[in-house]
Coordinates of C-alpha atoms and ligand atoms in Angstrom, one line a residue:
M1372 CA 3.9 -57.7 37.1
T1373 CA 6.2 -59.4 39.6
N1374 CA 9.9 -60.0 39.9
Q1375 CA 9.3 -63.2 41.8
T1376 CA 8.9 -66.6 40.1
L1377 CA 5.2 -67.1 39.6
N1378 CA 3.5 -69.9 41.3
L1379 CA 1.7 -71.4 38.2
S1380 CA -2.0 -72.0 38.4
D1381 CA -3.2 -74.9 36.3
E1382 CA -4.7 -72.4 34.0
L1383 CA -1.5 -70.5 33.5
Y1384 CA 0.4 -73.8 33.1
R1385 CA -1.9 -74.9 30.3
Y1386 CA -1.4 -71.5 28.7
L1387 CA 2.4 -71.9 28.9
C1388 CA 2.2 -75.2 27.2
S1389 CA -0.2 -74.0 24.6
V1390 CA 2.0 -71.2 23.4
S1391 CA 5.4 -72.9 23.9
L1392 CA 5.3 -76.6 23.8
R1393 CA 6.5 -78.3 20.6
E1394 CA 6.4 -81.9 21.6
P1395 CA 7.1 -84.5 18.8
E1396 CA 4.5 -87.1 18.4
V1397 CA 6.7 -89.9 19.6
L1398 CA 7.3 -88.0 22.8
Q1399 CA 3.6 -87.5 23.3
K1400 CA 3.0 -91.2 22.8
L1401 CA 5.7 -92.1 25.3
R1402 CA 4.3 -89.7 27.8
Q1403 CA 0.8 -91.2 27.4
E1404 CA 2.1 -94.8 27.8
T1405 CA 4.2 -93.8 30.9
A1406 CA 1.1 -92.1 32.5
S1407 CA -0.3 -95.6 33.0
Q1408 CA 2.7 -96.7 35.0
P1409 CA 2.6 -96.7 38.8
M1410 CA 5.7 -94.5 39.0
S1411 CA 4.6 -92.1 36.2
Q1412 CA 5.5 -89.0 38.3
M1413 CA 9.2 -89.9 37.7
Q1414 CA 8.9 -88.8 34.1
V1415 CA 10.2 -85.3 33.3
A1416 CA 7.6 -82.7 32.4
P1417 CA 7.4 -82.0 28.6
E1418 CA 8.5 -78.3 28.9
Q1419 CA 11.5 -79.5 30.8
G1420 CA 12.4 -82.0 28.1
Q1421 CA 12.1 -79.1 25.6
L1422 CA 14.4 -76.9 27.7
M1423 CA 17.0 -79.7 28.0
A1424 CA 16.8 -80.2 24.2
L1425 CA 17.4 -76.5 23.6
L1426 CA 20.4 -76.5 26.0
V1427 CA 22.0 -79.4 24.3
Q1428 CA 21.6 -77.7 20.9
L1429 CA 22.8 -74.4 22.3
M1430 CA 26.0 -76.1 23.5
G1431 CA 26.5 -78.1 20.3
A1432 CA 26.7 -81.1 22.6
K1433 CA 27.8 -84.5 21.1
R1434 CA 28.4 -86.7 24.1
T1435 CA 26.0 -86.7 27.1
L1436 CA 25.3 -88.7 30.2
E1437 CA 21.9 -89.7 31.5
I1438 CA 21.8 -90.9 35.1
G1439 CA 18.4 -92.4 35.7
V1440 CA 16.5 -93.4 32.5
F1441 CA 13.1 -94.6 33.7
T1442 CA 10.9 -94.9 30.6
G1443 CA 13.3 -92.8 28.5
Y1444 CA 11.5 -89.5 28.0
S1445 CA 14.5 -87.2 28.7
A1446 CA 16.9 -89.3 26.9
L1447 CA 14.7 -89.3 23.8
A1448 CA 14.2 -85.5 24.0
V1449 CA 18.0 -85.1 24.2
A1450 CA 18.7 -87.7 21.5
L1451 CA 16.4 -86.0 19.1
A1452 CA 18.4 -82.8 19.7
L1453 CA 21.9 -84.4 19.3
P1454 CA 23.6 -84.5 15.9
E1455 CA 23.5 -87.8 14.0
D1456 CA 26.9 -88.9 15.5
G1457 CA 25.9 -87.8 19.0
Q1458 CA 25.9 -90.3 21.9
I1459 CA 24.2 -90.7 25.2
I1460 CA 25.5 -93.1 27.8
A1461 CA 22.3 -93.8 29.7
C1462 CA 22.5 -95.5 33.2
D1463 CA 19.6 -97.4 34.9
V1464 CA 19.0 -100.5 36.8
S1465 CA 15.4 -101.3 35.6
E1466 CA 15.0 -103.7 32.7
E1467 CA 11.3 -103.3 32.9
Y1468 CA 11.2 -99.5 32.5
T1469 CA 14.1 -99.3 30.0
A1470 CA 12.4 -101.8 27.8
I1471 CA 9.7 -99.2 27.3
A1472 CA 12.4 -96.6 26.6
Q1473 CA 14.1 -98.7 24.0
R1474 CA 10.9 -99.3 22.1
Y1475 CA 10.4 -95.6 21.7
W1476 CA 14.0 -94.8 21.0
Q1477 CA 13.7 -97.3 18.1
Q1478 CA 10.5 -95.8 16.9
A1479 CA 12.0 -92.3 16.8
G1480 CA 15.1 -93.6 14.9
V1481 CA 17.6 -92.5 17.6
A1482 CA 18.4 -95.9 19.3
H1483 CA 21.8 -95.8 17.7
K1484 CA 22.6 -92.6 19.7
I1485 CA 21.8 -94.2 23.0
D1486 CA 24.1 -96.6 24.8
L1487 CA 22.1 -98.1 27.6
R1488 CA 24.1 -99.4 30.6
L1489 CA 22.0 -101.7 32.8
A1490 CA 23.9 -101.5 36.1
P1491 CA 24.1 -99.3 39.3
A1492 CA 24.9 -95.9 37.8
L1493 CA 27.9 -95.4 40.1
D1494 CA 29.5 -98.5 38.7
T1495 CA 29.1 -97.3 35.2
L1496 CA 30.4 -93.8 36.0
D1497 CA 33.4 -95.2 37.9
Q1498 CA 34.2 -97.5 35.0
L1499 CA 34.1 -94.5 32.6
L1500 CA 36.6 -92.7 34.8
V1501 CA 38.9 -95.7 34.9
D1502 CA 38.6 -96.0 31.1
G1503 CA 39.8 -92.4 30.7
Y1504 CA 36.6 -90.5 29.9
S1505 CA 37.3 -87.7 32.4
G1506 CA 36.3 -84.3 30.9
S1507 CA 34.9 -85.9 27.8
F1508 CA 31.1 -85.2 28.1
D1509 CA 29.3 -82.0 27.2
F1510 CA 26.2 -82.5 29.3
A1511 CA 25.0 -84.7 32.2
F1512 CA 21.4 -85.1 33.5
I1513 CA 21.1 -86.4 37.0
D1514 CA 17.7 -87.9 37.8
A1515 CA 18.1 -91.1 39.7
D1516 CA 17.9 -92.2 43.4
K1517 CA 18.3 -89.2 45.6
S1518 CA 20.4 -90.9 48.2
N1519 CA 23.3 -91.0 45.7
Y1520 CA 22.8 -87.5 44.3
D1521 CA 26.0 -86.1 45.8
H1522 CA 28.0 -89.1 44.3
Y1523 CA 26.4 -88.6 40.9
Y1524 CA 27.2 -84.9 41.0
E1525 CA 30.8 -85.5 41.9
R1526 CA 31.3 -88.1 39.2
S1527 CA 29.6 -85.9 36.6
L1528 CA 31.9 -83.0 37.5
Q1529 CA 34.8 -85.2 36.7
L1530 CA 33.3 -86.6 33.5
V1531 CA 32.0 -83.3 32.0
R1532 CA 34.4 -81.0 30.2
V1533 CA 35.1 -77.4 31.3
G1534 CA 32.2 -75.4 29.9
G1535 CA 30.0 -78.5 30.1
L1536 CA 26.7 -78.5 31.9
I1537 CA 25.3 -80.7 34.7
A1538 CA 21.5 -80.6 35.0
I1539 CA 20.0 -82.0 38.3
D1540 CA 16.3 -82.8 38.6
N1541 CA 13.9 -82.6 41.5
V1542 CA 15.9 -80.1 43.4
L1543 CA 12.7 -78.4 44.9
W1544 CA 11.4 -81.9 45.7
S1545 CA 7.7 -80.9 45.7
G1546 CA 8.6 -78.0 48.0
R1547 CA 9.8 -80.3 50.9
V1548 CA 13.4 -78.9 50.7
A1549 CA 12.1 -75.7 52.3
D1550 CA 11.5 -77.6 55.6
A1551 CA 14.8 -77.0 57.5
H1552 CA 13.7 -79.6 60.1
T1553 CA 12.8 -82.4 57.9
Q1554 CA 14.0 -85.9 59.0
D1555 CA 13.3 -87.4 55.6
N1556 CA 16.6 -88.8 54.3
R1557 CA 16.1 -88.1 50.7
T1558 CA 15.0 -84.6 51.3
R1559 CA 18.1 -84.0 53.4
K1560 CA 20.3 -85.4 50.7
I1561 CA 18.8 -82.9 48.2
Q1562 CA 19.0 -80.0 50.7
A1563 CA 22.7 -80.9 51.3
L1564 CA 23.5 -81.0 47.6
N1565 CA 21.6 -77.7 47.0
Q1566 CA 23.6 -76.0 49.7
K1567 CA 26.9 -77.5 48.4
I1568 CA 26.4 -76.3 44.9
H1569 CA 25.4 -72.9 46.1
Q1570 CA 29.0 -72.5 47.5
D1571 CA 30.8 -74.7 45.0
S1572 CA 33.4 -72.6 43.1
R1573 CA 33.9 -75.4 40.6
V1574 CA 30.6 -74.5 38.9
T1575 CA 28.4 -71.5 37.9
P1576 CA 24.9 -72.5 39.1
S1577 CA 21.3 -71.5 38.4
L1578 CA 18.3 -73.2 40.1
V1579 CA 15.5 -73.1 37.5
P1580 CA 12.0 -73.5 39.0
I1581 CA 10.7 -75.5 36.1
A1582 CA 8.7 -78.6 37.0
D1583 CA 10.1 -80.0 40.2
G1584 CA 13.2 -77.7 40.1
L1585 CA 16.2 -78.1 37.8
T1586 CA 19.6 -77.0 38.8
L1587 CA 21.9 -76.1 36.0
A1588 CA 25.6 -76.2 37.0
L1589 CA 28.2 -75.0 34.4
K1590 CA 31.6 -76.5 35.0
R1591 CA 34.3 -73.8 35.3
Ligands
CA2321 CA1 12.9 -86.6 38.1

């Protein structure tokens, strides 16, 4: 027994998945297709997709933001958990990867819930703010370029309602965030945001050590 978070061995991770994972077939197929892509490590882990789907259901979320789509796994996991009239505004710049995403969203019958905006995410988020969408989203998932993480967090804080949730991916960054002397720019950006959220009285945070680290920040 331990009260520290376990460092999962491969064996224990396989066990976790074997007794907990309920991955729909369409998500399994998307994961398999994405595994052949050069950037496949950008896809969220299946147990993380399942956690996000649970959170969205728990909150009764209807409107969500996805900042960084890649091949659409997390958006699909969330879309499957949203009600029929739910909506995701999904931001990405890659036509190539989101073409894969759209194919699977259609296969799963949830394409009508996902409004893909092919543009720099900051432009899309700023336009939503101009258009009066402040405080209108239940949930936001931040998983795009790390250099803009702080900007995505600040925009999401404005766009999410009080009691809404912001989830931020890769906050443990393969363990590199623990190096206080790193000169790597992306690592430093993630470190800075982690420290900021720790002190940020606008949210109630929890850093969940699932996959590459997922911060949950509840807007107060
Ligand atoms: Ca990620």
